[in-house]
mmCIF file of N, CA and C in Angstrom:
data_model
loop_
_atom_site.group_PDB
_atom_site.id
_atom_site.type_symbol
_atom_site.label_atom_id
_atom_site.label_comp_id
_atom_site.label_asym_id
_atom_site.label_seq_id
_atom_site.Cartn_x
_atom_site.Cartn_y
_atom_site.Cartn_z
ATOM 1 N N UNK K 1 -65.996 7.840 -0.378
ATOM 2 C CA UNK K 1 -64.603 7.660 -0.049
ATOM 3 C C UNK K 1 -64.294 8.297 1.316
ATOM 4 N N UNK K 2 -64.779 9.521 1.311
ATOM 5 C CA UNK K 2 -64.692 9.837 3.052
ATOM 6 C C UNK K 2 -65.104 9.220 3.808
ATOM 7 N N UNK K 3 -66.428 8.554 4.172
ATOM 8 C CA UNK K 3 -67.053 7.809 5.219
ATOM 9 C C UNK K 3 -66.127 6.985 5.029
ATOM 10 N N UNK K 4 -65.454 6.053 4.158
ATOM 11 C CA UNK K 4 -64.659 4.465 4.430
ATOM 12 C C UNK K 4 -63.123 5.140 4.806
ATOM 13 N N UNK K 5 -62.676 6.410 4.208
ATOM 14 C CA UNK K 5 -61.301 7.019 5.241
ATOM 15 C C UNK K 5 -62.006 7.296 6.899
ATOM 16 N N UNK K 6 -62.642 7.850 6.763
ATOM 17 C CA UNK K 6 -63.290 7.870 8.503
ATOM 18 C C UNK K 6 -63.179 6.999 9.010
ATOM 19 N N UNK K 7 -64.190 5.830 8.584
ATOM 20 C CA UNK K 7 -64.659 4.787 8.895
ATOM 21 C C UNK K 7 -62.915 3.502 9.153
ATOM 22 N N UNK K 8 -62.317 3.506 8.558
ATOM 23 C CA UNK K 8 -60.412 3.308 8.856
ATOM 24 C C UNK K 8 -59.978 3.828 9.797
ATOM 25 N N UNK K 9 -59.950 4.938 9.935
ATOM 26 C CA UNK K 9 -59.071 6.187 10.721
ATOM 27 C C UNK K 9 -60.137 5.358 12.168
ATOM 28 N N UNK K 10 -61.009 5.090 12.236
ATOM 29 C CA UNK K 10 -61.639 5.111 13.456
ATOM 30 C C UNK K 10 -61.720 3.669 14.097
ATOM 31 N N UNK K 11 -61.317 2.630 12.953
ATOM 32 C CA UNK K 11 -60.903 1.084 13.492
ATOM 33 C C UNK K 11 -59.393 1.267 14.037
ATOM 34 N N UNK K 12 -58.808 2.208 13.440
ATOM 35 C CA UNK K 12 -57.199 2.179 13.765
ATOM 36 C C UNK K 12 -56.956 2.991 14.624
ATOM 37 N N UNK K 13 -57.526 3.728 15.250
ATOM 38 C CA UNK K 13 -57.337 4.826 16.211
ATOM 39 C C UNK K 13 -56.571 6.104 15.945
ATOM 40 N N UNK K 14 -56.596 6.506 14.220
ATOM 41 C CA UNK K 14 -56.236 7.649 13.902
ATOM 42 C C UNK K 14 -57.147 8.839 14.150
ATOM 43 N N UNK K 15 -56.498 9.765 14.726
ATOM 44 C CA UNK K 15 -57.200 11.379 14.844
ATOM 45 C C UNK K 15 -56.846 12.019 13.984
ATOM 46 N N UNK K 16 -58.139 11.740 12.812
ATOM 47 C CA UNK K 16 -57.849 12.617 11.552
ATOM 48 C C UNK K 16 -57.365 14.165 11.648
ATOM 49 N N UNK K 17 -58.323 14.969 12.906
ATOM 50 C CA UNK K 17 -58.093 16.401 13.184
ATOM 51 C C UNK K 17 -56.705 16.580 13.420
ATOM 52 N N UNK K 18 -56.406 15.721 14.604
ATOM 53 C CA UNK K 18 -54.787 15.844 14.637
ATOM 54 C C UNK K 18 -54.176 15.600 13.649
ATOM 55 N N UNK K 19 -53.994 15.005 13.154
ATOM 56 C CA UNK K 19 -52.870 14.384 11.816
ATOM 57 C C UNK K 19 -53.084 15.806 10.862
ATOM 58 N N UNK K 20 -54.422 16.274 10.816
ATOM 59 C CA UNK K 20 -54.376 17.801 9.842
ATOM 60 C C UNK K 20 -53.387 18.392 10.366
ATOM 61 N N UNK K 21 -53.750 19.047 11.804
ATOM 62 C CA UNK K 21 -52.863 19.545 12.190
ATOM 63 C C UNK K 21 -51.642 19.867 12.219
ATOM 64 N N UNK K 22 -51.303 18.299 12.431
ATOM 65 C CA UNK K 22 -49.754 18.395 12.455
ATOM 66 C C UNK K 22 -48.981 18.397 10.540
ATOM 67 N N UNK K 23 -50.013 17.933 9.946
ATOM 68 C CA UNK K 23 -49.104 17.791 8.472
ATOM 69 C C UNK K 23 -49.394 18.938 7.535
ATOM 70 N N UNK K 24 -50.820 19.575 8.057
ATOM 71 C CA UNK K 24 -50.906 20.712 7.135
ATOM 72 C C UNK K 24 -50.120 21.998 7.510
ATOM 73 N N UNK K 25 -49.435 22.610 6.771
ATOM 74 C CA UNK K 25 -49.615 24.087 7.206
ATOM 75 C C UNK K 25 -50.817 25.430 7.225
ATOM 76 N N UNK K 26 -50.249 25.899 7.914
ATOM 77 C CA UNK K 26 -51.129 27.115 8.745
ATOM 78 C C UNK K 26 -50.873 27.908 7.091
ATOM 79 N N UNK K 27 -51.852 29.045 7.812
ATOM 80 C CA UNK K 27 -51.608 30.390 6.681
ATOM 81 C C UNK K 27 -49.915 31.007 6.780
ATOM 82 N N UNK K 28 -49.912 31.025 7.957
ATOM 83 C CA UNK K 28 -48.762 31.881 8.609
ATOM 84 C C UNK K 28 -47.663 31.020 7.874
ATOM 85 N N UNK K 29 -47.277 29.790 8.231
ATOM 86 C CA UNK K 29 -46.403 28.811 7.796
ATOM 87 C C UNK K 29 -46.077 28.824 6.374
ATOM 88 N N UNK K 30 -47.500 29.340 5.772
ATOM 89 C CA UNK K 30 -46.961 29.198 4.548
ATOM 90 C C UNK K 30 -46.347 30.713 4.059
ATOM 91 N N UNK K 31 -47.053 31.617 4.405
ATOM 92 C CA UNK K 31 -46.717 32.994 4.232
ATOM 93 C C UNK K 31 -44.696 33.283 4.093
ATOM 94 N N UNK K 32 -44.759 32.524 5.586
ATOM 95 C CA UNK K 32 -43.033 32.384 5.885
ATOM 96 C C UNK K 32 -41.961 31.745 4.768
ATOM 97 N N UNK K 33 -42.390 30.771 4.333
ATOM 98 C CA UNK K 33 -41.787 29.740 3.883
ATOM 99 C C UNK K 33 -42.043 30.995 2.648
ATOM 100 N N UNK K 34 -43.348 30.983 1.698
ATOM 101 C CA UNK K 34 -42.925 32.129 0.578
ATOM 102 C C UNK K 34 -42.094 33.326 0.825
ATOM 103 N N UNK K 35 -41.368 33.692 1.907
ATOM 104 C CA UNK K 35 -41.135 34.407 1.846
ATOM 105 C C UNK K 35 -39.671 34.628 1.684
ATOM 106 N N UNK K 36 -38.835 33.179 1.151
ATOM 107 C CA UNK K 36 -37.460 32.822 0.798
ATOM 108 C C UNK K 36 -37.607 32.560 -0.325
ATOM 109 N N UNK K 37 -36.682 32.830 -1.142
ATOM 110 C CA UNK K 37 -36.107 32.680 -2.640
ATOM 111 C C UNK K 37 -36.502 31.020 -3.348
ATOM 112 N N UNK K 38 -36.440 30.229 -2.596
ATOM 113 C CA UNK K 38 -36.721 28.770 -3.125
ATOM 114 C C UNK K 38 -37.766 28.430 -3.008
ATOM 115 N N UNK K 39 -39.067 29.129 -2.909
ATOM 116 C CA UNK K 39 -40.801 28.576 -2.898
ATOM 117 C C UNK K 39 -41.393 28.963 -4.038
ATOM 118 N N UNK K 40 -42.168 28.803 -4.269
ATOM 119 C CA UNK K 40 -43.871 29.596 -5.275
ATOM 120 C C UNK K 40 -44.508 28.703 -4.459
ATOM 121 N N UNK K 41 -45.479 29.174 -4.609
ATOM 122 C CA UNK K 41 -47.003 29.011 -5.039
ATOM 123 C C UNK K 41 -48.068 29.147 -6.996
ATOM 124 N N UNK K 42 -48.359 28.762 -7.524
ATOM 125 C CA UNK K 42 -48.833 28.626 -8.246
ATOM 126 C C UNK K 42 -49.620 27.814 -8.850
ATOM 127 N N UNK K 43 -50.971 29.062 -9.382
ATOM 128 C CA UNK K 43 -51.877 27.767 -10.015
ATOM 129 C C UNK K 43 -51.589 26.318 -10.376
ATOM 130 N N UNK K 44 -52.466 25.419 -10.626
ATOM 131 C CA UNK K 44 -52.183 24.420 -11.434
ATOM 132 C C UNK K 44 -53.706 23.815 -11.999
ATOM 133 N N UNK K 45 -53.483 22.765 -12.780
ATOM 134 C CA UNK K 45 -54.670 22.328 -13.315
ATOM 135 C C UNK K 45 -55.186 20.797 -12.220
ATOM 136 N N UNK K 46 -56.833 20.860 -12.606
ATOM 137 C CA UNK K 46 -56.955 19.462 -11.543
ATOM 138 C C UNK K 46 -56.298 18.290 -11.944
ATOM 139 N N UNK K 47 -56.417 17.445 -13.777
ATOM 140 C CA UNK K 47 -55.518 17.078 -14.506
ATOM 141 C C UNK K 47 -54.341 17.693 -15.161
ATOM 142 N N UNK K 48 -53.568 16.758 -15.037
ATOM 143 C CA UNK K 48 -52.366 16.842 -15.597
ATOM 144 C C UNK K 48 -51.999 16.073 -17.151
ATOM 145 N N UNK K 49 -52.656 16.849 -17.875
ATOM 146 C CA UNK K 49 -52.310 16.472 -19.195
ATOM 147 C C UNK K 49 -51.516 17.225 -19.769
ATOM 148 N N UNK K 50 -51.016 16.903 -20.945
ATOM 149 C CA UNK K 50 -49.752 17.681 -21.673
ATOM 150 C C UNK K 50 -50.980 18.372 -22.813
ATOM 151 N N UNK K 51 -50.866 19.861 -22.537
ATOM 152 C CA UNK K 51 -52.151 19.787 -23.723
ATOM 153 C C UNK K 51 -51.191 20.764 -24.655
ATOM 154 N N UNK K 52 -51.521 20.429 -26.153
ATOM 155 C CA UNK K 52 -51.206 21.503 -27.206
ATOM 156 C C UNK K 52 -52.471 22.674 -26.996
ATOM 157 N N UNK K 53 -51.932 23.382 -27.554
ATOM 158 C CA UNK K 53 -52.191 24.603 -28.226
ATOM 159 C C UNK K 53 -54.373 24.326 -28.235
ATOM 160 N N UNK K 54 -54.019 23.749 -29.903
ATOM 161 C CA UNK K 54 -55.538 23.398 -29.644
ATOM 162 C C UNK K 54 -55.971 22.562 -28.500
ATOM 163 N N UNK K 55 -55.684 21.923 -27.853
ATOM 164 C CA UNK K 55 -56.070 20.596 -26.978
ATOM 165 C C UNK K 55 -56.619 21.619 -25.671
ATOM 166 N N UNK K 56 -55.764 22.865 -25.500
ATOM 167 C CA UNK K 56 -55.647 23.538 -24.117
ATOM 168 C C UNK K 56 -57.524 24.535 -24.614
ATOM 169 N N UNK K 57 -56.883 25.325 -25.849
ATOM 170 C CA UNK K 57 -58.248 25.563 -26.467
ATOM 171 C C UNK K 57 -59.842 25.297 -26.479
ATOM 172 N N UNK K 58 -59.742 23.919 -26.782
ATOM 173 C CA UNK K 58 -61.134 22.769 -26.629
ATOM 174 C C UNK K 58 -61.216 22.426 -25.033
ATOM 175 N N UNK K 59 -60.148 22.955 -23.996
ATOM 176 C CA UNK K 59 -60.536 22.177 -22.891
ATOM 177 C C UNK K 59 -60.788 23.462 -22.355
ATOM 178 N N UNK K 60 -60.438 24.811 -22.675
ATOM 179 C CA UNK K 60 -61.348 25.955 -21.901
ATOM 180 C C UNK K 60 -62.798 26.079 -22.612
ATOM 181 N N UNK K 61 -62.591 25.946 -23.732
ATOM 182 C CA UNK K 61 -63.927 26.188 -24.485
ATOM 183 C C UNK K 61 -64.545 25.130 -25.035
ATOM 184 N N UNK K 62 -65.080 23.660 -24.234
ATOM 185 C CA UNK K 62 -65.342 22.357 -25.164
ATOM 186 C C UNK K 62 -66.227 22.408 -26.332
ATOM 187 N N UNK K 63 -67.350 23.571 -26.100
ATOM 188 C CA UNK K 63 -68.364 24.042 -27.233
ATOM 189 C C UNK K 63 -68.342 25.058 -27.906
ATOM 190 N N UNK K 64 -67.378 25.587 -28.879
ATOM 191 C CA UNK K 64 -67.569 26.506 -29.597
ATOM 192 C C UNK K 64 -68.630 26.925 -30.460
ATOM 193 N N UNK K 65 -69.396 26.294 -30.295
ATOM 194 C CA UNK K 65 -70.669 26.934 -30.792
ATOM 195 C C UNK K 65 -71.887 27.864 -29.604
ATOM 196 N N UNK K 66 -71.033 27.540 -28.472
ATOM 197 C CA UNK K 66 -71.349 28.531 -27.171
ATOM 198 C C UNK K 66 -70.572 29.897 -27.122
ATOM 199 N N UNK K 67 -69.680 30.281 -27.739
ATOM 200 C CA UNK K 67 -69.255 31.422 -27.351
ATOM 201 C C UNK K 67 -67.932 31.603 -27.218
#
């Protein structure tokens, strides 16, 4: 999937580096911005499932017979 975003970005004349640049924030940027009443930061999961109780359970520990 990267080589064919590259491989786009480079028929179309996008500068991936730039476009980071400009859309990501810095450390600093973000530091600032946490540093007003209306931000977090916080963990999250890679999926987004609604898990119960057990569901959250079996997905830290899928083998309970491991430990």
């Amino acid at each position: 999937m990267e080589l064919e975003l590259r491989r786009l970005a480079s028929i179309h004349g996008v500068d991936l580096p730039a476009l980071a640049e400009e859309l990501i924030l810095s450390w600093d940027e973000l530091r600032e911005i946490l540093r007003g009443p209306l931000f977090s930061v916080g963990a999250r999961t890679h999926d987004h499932y609604a898990l119960t109780r057990e569901r959250l359970r079996d997905t830290i520990n899928p083998n309970p017979a491991c430990g």
